[in-house]
Amino acid sequence: MTSKEAAQQQEDRLNSGSSASGMGAWLWHRAKPYTPPWILTGAVGVAGAGANTMWSDSPWGGVGLTLASVGLTAATWWAGRDASSQRRLHSAITVAAGSTWVTAAALSGPMTGPLPDLYAMGGATLALTWNIRQIMRTSTPETSASDSDKGLLEKVGLARTKLKNVTVEPNRVTVPYELPAGELTTDDVSKAIPRIASALDVPVTAIRHQADPESARRGQFVIVPEDKLKTPTIWPGPFAPGQSVEIPLRIGVYDDGSDLVLPLLDAIHLLVMGMTGSGKTEGALDILLEIFSRKDVAVWLADAAKSGQDFQPLLPAFDWAALDTPSASAMVAAVQAVIPARTSWLRDHSYRAWEPAVAEVQTDPAHSCAKAGACGCDGMPYLLAWFEEAAKLLRELGDDVFTGIAQEARSAGVSLVVSMQRASGYQLSTDTRASLPAAMCFGVKGDDASFALPEEVLDAGANPAAWANKRKGYVYLVSAGVDEDLYANPARTFWTGPPAEGTYERMARYVVEQFASVRPELGPVTAAAAERVAGDLFTNRRARAGIEGAPAVQSTVQPAQSTEQQESVMEIARYVDAEDADLDPTAELPAAEGTAALPEAKPGPEEARELLDDIIATLASVGPGTVAVRQITPFLEQIGRDRSWVSKQMKRLAEEGRLAATGEDGVYRLLPQLAGV
């Protein structure tokens, strides 16, 4: 009743007469809304008396009335399935009591035994309960939170779902649920998340679904209505300065304000994926700033795509920064080589896996390679191999280049980080992807998130496509050592400040200089294995990257005309070791044992093919692992064929599986059987 109606009613009362008839009319008017239960009670009494007249002596009448009583009660319960539980129960009890009394009165008479008393007391009591229920109603319709919940859940396709004790925290609501048995599963709940977000008018990423691993119909919703990650958090400094890499790396914050941490030793290998502008580089900087403040980890970086453009202030802290394709290719080979060397060292010192004690001098007799007592061997720090914008390297070396590393490095104290924009099957082999158990997924396009995040995380509400590159630094982290309930929770990596203000440069300089004495040397075991396969590309690695003022490698090739032949000579010369710098790459190959000298006459087809194989093998021994048709140009005269013949023969070798196409026209990757590896 509105205030206007109440005022009008009060005025009517004052103006009405005080006669008995006037008072009676008013009382009747006020009592009319409460008369239906009493009228029905009277109707039940009449029905009982009438039924007794008709069926008092009929056994079939008793059976029929009993069945009708049960059926009417069941129908009332079924019809009230969409009502509140209180109304449904109240209605069913009322119908059951009334129909039972009618049946009893019909069979034995309404005035027999306790039936008159039950009718008078029970009927009045039930009528009054309905009157009380009506009186307790307010001016608004009788609803409850449960009713509202049922209406919402029915709209989103989750009818008859029961919501349990709701927990309300600042900017976080947790709603446990139980689905109707045999009708819905937790998969249906995951599919309904967008509709629930629409009903609640919140972003899809604000709702997470956490299924109960022990039940197919239980779980909970977590609703975070306000996005508290809009304002970025400046990098607060090292989380565990001077301590072991065993302590997780703090790299950002979740939307509830808790720390986003990456347990590197649990993650083992990490895939970092996100489209251009999504904040992938910011996440990399956060990880590296943490790593460089630890005492027992060395870092190798391969960034042939951008030549370390994003990491320039941090380059002095890297043990090896491979900033061109030859160096990056050599780093891949070096990582492959150091794994068995490190595993053998761990075995000889009785370690089942890398642990912080491995990085220290071995003074414990229980971890000694000597027959008696401590061996005193130098320690072996943890190794992190970071391949930035790895798509270019994968095109050069093949999409399965990291497969062996990822599968074998687990127990060698080596972690692999592969960073790329899109880890599709065309760029990263499925075997390699399966060997990268941890993932950081920044904003992506379409359904690209499926390349990085497990299906169950996407079903739980993770949706990096909703950000794309509009929310820089937003990320989902999936890794061993992280609570699984956090997998679908969005987080944001720390911000290193506006580029124009040079905040990142100051942070990087602080870490590089402040913790220079903390960072370990690579260790003799790892260094020896890397030098054995990478040679000068490893031993001269800091000079090649321009670190610590090391002199740049001087080219021994004189300036040449811009002809195709001279360009090929210069390209070959760049990959020749210093001890071979005086050799003329255009000179005829010297005769070697088992290999005939190049004939002066034009060789036959078979001889020409053999010569081509020898030349490719020679180029493989001084090159970066790839060979191009243009590199064969200086040797066309010795082969006695033209460039088109060479191109066709290299395609033939690729079809035979002796070379592998790199995706670049006329450039092939050498396979071991041809390169003599």
PDB file of N, CA, C and O in Angstrom, residues 99-127:
ATOM      1  N   SER A  99      -7.311 -34.013   2.406  1.00  0.00           N
ATOM      2  CA  SER A  99      -7.768 -35.189   1.662  1.00  0.00           C
ATOM      3  C   SER A  99      -7.844 -36.419   2.560  1.00  0.00           C
ATOM      4  O   SER A  99      -8.725 -37.279   2.390  1.00  0.00           O
ATOM      5  N   THR A 100      -6.931 -36.513   3.536  1.00  0.00           N
ATOM      6  CA  THR A 100      -6.986 -37.644   4.472  1.00  0.00           C
ATOM      7  C   THR A 100      -8.251 -37.588   5.328  1.00  0.00           C
ATOM      8  O   THR A 100      -8.919 -38.602   5.568  1.00  0.00           O
ATOM      9  N   TRP A 101      -8.584 -36.385   5.801  1.00  0.00           N
ATOM     10  CA  TRP A 101      -9.796 -36.258   6.637  1.00  0.00           C
ATOM     11  C   TRP A 101     -11.044 -36.593   5.819  1.00  0.00           C
ATOM     12  O   TRP A 101     -11.955 -37.264   6.304  1.00  0.00           O
ATOM     13  N   VAL A 102     -11.116 -36.112   4.587  1.00  0.00           N
ATOM     14  CA  VAL A 102     -12.270 -36.414   3.741  1.00  0.00           C
ATOM     15  C   VAL A 102     -12.404 -37.923   3.545  1.00  0.00           C
ATOM     16  O   VAL A 102     -13.519 -38.485   3.613  1.00  0.00           O
ATOM     17  N   THR A 103     -11.305 -38.618   3.309  1.00  0.00           N
ATOM     18  CA  THR A 103     -11.350 -40.065   3.116  1.00  0.00           C
ATOM     19  C   THR A 103     -11.853 -40.768   4.368  1.00  0.00           C
ATOM     20  O   THR A 103     -12.715 -41.670   4.308  1.00  0.00           O
ATOM     21  N   ALA A 104     -11.306 -40.350   5.529  1.00  0.00           N
ATOM     22  CA  ALA A 104     -11.736 -40.969   6.789  1.00  0.00           C
ATOM     23  C   ALA A 104     -13.212 -40.690   7.064  1.00  0.00           C
ATOM     24  O   ALA A 104     -13.971 -41.572   7.510  1.00  0.00           O
ATOM     25  N   ALA A 105     -13.652 -39.453   6.825  1.00  0.00           N
ATOM     26  CA  ALA A 105     -15.059 -39.094   7.062  1.00  0.00           C
ATOM     27  C   ALA A 105     -15.980 -39.847   6.119  1.00  0.00           C
ATOM     28  O   ALA A 105     -17.107 -40.230   6.491  1.00  0.00           O
ATOM     29  N   ALA A 106     -15.552 -40.058   4.886  1.00  0.00           N
ATOM     30  CA  ALA A 106     -16.385 -40.774   3.925  1.00  0.00           C
ATOM     31  C   ALA A 106     -16.590 -42.222   4.332  1.00  0.00           C
ATOM     32  O   ALA A 106     -17.660 -42.804   4.117  1.00  0.00           O
ATOM     33  N   LEU A 107     -15.576 -42.841   4.918  1.00  0.00           N
ATOM     34  CA  LEU A 107     -15.662 -44.258   5.244  1.00  0.00           C
ATOM     35  C   LEU A 107     -16.362 -44.520   6.579  1.00  0.00           C
ATOM     36  O   LEU A 107     -17.081 -45.515   6.734  1.00  0.00           O
ATOM     37  N   SER A 108     -16.152 -43.639   7.575  1.00  0.00           N
ATOM     38  CA  SER A 108     -16.712 -43.909   8.906  1.00  0.00           C
ATOM     39  C   SER A 108     -17.707 -42.866   9.381  1.00  0.00           C
ATOM     40  O   SER A 108     -18.306 -43.010  10.442  1.00  0.00           O
ATOM     41  N   GLY A 109     -17.828 -41.779   8.665  1.00  0.00           N
ATOM     42  CA  GLY A 109     -18.763 -40.723   9.056  1.00  0.00           C
ATOM     43  C   GLY A 109     -18.036 -39.550   9.682  1.00  0.00           C
ATOM     44  O   GLY A 109     -17.102 -39.737  10.479  1.00  0.00           O
ATOM     45  N   PRO A 110     -18.427 -38.314   9.352  1.00  0.00           N
ATOM     46  CA  PRO A 110     -17.700 -37.129   9.828  1.00  0.00           C
ATOM     47  C   PRO A 110     -17.813 -36.918  11.335  1.00  0.00           C
ATOM     48  O   PRO A 110     -17.006 -36.192  11.917  1.00  0.00           O
ATOM     49  N   MET A 111     -18.803 -37.545  11.993  1.00  0.00           N
ATOM     50  CA  MET A 111     -18.969 -37.337  13.421  1.00  0.00           C
ATOM     51  C   MET A 111     -18.491 -38.530  14.230  1.00  0.00           C
ATOM     52  O   MET A 111     -18.755 -38.619  15.435  1.00  0.00           O
ATOM     53  N   THR A 112     -17.756 -39.414  13.610  1.00  0.00           N
ATOM     54  CA  THR A 112     -17.296 -40.628  14.289  1.00  0.00           C
ATOM     55  C   THR A 112     -15.954 -40.380  14.984  1.00  0.00           C
ATOM     56  O   THR A 112     -15.038 -39.808  14.393  1.00  0.00           O
ATOM     57  N   GLY A 113     -15.813 -40.862  16.207  1.00  0.00           N
ATOM     58  CA  GLY A 113     -14.550 -40.815  16.937  1.00  0.00           C
ATOM     59  C   GLY A 113     -13.955 -39.414  17.019  1.00  0.00           C
ATOM     60  O   GLY A 113     -14.645 -38.426  17.301  1.00  0.00           O
ATOM     61  N   PRO A 114     -12.647 -39.311  16.760  1.00  0.00           N
ATOM     62  CA  PRO A 114     -11.980 -38.003  16.879  1.00  0.00           C
ATOM     63  C   PRO A 114     -12.128 -37.122  15.640  1.00  0.00           C
ATOM     64  O   PRO A 114     -11.563 -36.022  15.591  1.00  0.00           O
ATOM     65  N   LEU A 115     -12.855 -37.586  14.630  1.00  0.00           N
ATOM     66  CA  LEU A 115     -12.924 -36.815  13.389  1.00  0.00           C
ATOM     67  C   LEU A 115     -13.502 -35.415  13.580  1.00  0.00           C
ATOM     68  O   LEU A 115     -12.990 -34.454  12.982  1.00  0.00           O
ATOM     69  N   PRO A 116     -14.555 -35.231  14.401  1.00  0.00           N
ATOM     70  CA  PRO A 116     -15.043 -33.856  14.586  1.00  0.00           C
ATOM     71  C   PRO A 116     -13.995 -32.938  15.219  1.00  0.00           C
ATOM     72  O   PRO A 116     -13.820 -31.784  14.811  1.00  0.00           O
ATOM     73  N   ASP A 117     -13.272 -33.489  16.224  1.00  0.00           N
ATOM     74  CA  ASP A 117     -12.238 -32.673  16.880  1.00  0.00           C
ATOM     75  C   ASP A 117     -11.087 -32.364  15.918  1.00  0.00           C
ATOM     76  O   ASP A 117     -10.550 -31.249  15.892  1.00  0.00           O
ATOM     77  N   LEU A 118     -10.669 -33.380  15.151  1.00  0.00           N
ATOM     78  CA  LEU A 118      -9.592 -33.145  14.180  1.00  0.00           C
ATOM     79  C   LEU A 118     -10.014 -32.110  13.146  1.00  0.00           C
ATOM     80  O   LEU A 118      -9.209 -31.281  12.717  1.00  0.00           O
ATOM     81  N   TYR A 119     -11.272 -32.174  12.759  1.00  0.00           N
ATOM     82  CA  TYR A 119     -11.743 -31.203  11.764  1.00  0.00           C
ATOM     83  C   TYR A 119     -11.740 -29.793  12.341  1.00  0.00           C
ATOM     84  O   TYR A 119     -11.259 -28.851  11.708  1.00  0.00           O
ATOM     85  N   ALA A 120     -12.270 -29.665  13.560  1.00  0.00           N
ATOM     86  CA  ALA A 120     -12.383 -28.329  14.155  1.00  0.00           C
ATOM     87  C   ALA A 120     -11.018 -27.732  14.466  1.00  0.00           C
ATOM     88  O   ALA A 120     -10.712 -26.577  14.119  1.00  0.00           O
ATOM     89  N   MET A 121     -10.157 -28.541  15.135  1.00  0.00           N
ATOM     90  CA  MET A 121      -8.852 -28.003  15.542  1.00  0.00           C
ATOM     91  C   MET A 121      -7.858 -27.965  14.366  1.00  0.00           C
ATOM     92  O   MET A 121      -7.165 -26.976  14.148  1.00  0.00           O
ATOM     93  N   GLY A 122      -7.803 -29.071  13.628  1.00  0.00           N
ATOM     94  CA  GLY A 122      -6.851 -29.121  12.523  1.00  0.00           C
ATOM     95  C   GLY A 122      -7.196 -28.163  11.410  1.00  0.00           C
ATOM     96  O   GLY A 122      -6.332 -27.477  10.849  1.00  0.00           O
ATOM     97  N   GLY A 123      -8.521 -28.114  11.059  1.00  0.00           N
ATOM     98  CA  GLY A 123      -8.921 -27.200   9.998  1.00  0.00           C
ATOM     99  C   GLY A 123      -8.662 -25.750  10.356  1.00  0.00           C
ATOM    100  O   GLY A 123      -8.173 -24.960   9.537  1.00  0.00           O
ATOM    101  N   ALA A 124      -9.003 -25.378  11.605  1.00  0.00           N
ATOM    102  CA  ALA A 124      -8.764 -23.998  12.037  1.00  0.00           C
ATOM    103  C   ALA A 124      -7.272 -23.674  12.055  1.00  0.00           C
ATOM    104  O   ALA A 124      -6.844 -22.578  11.674  1.00  0.00           O
ATOM    105  N   THR A 125      -6.479 -24.662  12.506  1.00  0.00           N
ATOM    106  CA  THR A 125      -5.023 -24.417  12.579  1.00  0.00           C
ATOM    107  C   THR A 125      -4.430 -24.196  11.189  1.00  0.00           C
ATOM    108  O   THR A 125      -3.636 -23.265  10.967  1.00  0.00           O
ATOM    109  N   LEU A 126      -4.807 -25.051  10.244  1.00  0.00           N
ATOM    110  CA  LEU A 126      -4.271 -24.891   8.897  1.00  0.00           C
ATOM    111  C   LEU A 126      -4.728 -23.580   8.265  1.00  0.00           C
ATOM    112  O   LEU A 126      -3.949 -22.896   7.578  1.00  0.00           O
ATOM    113  N   ALA A 127      -6.006 -23.223   8.490  1.00  0.00           N
ATOM    114  CA  ALA A 127      -6.485 -21.951   7.937  1.00  0.00           C
ATOM    115  C   ALA A 127      -5.726 -20.774   8.531  1.00  0.00           C
ATOM    116  O   ALA A 127      -5.366 -19.815   7.828  1.00  0.00           O
TER     117      ALA A 127
END
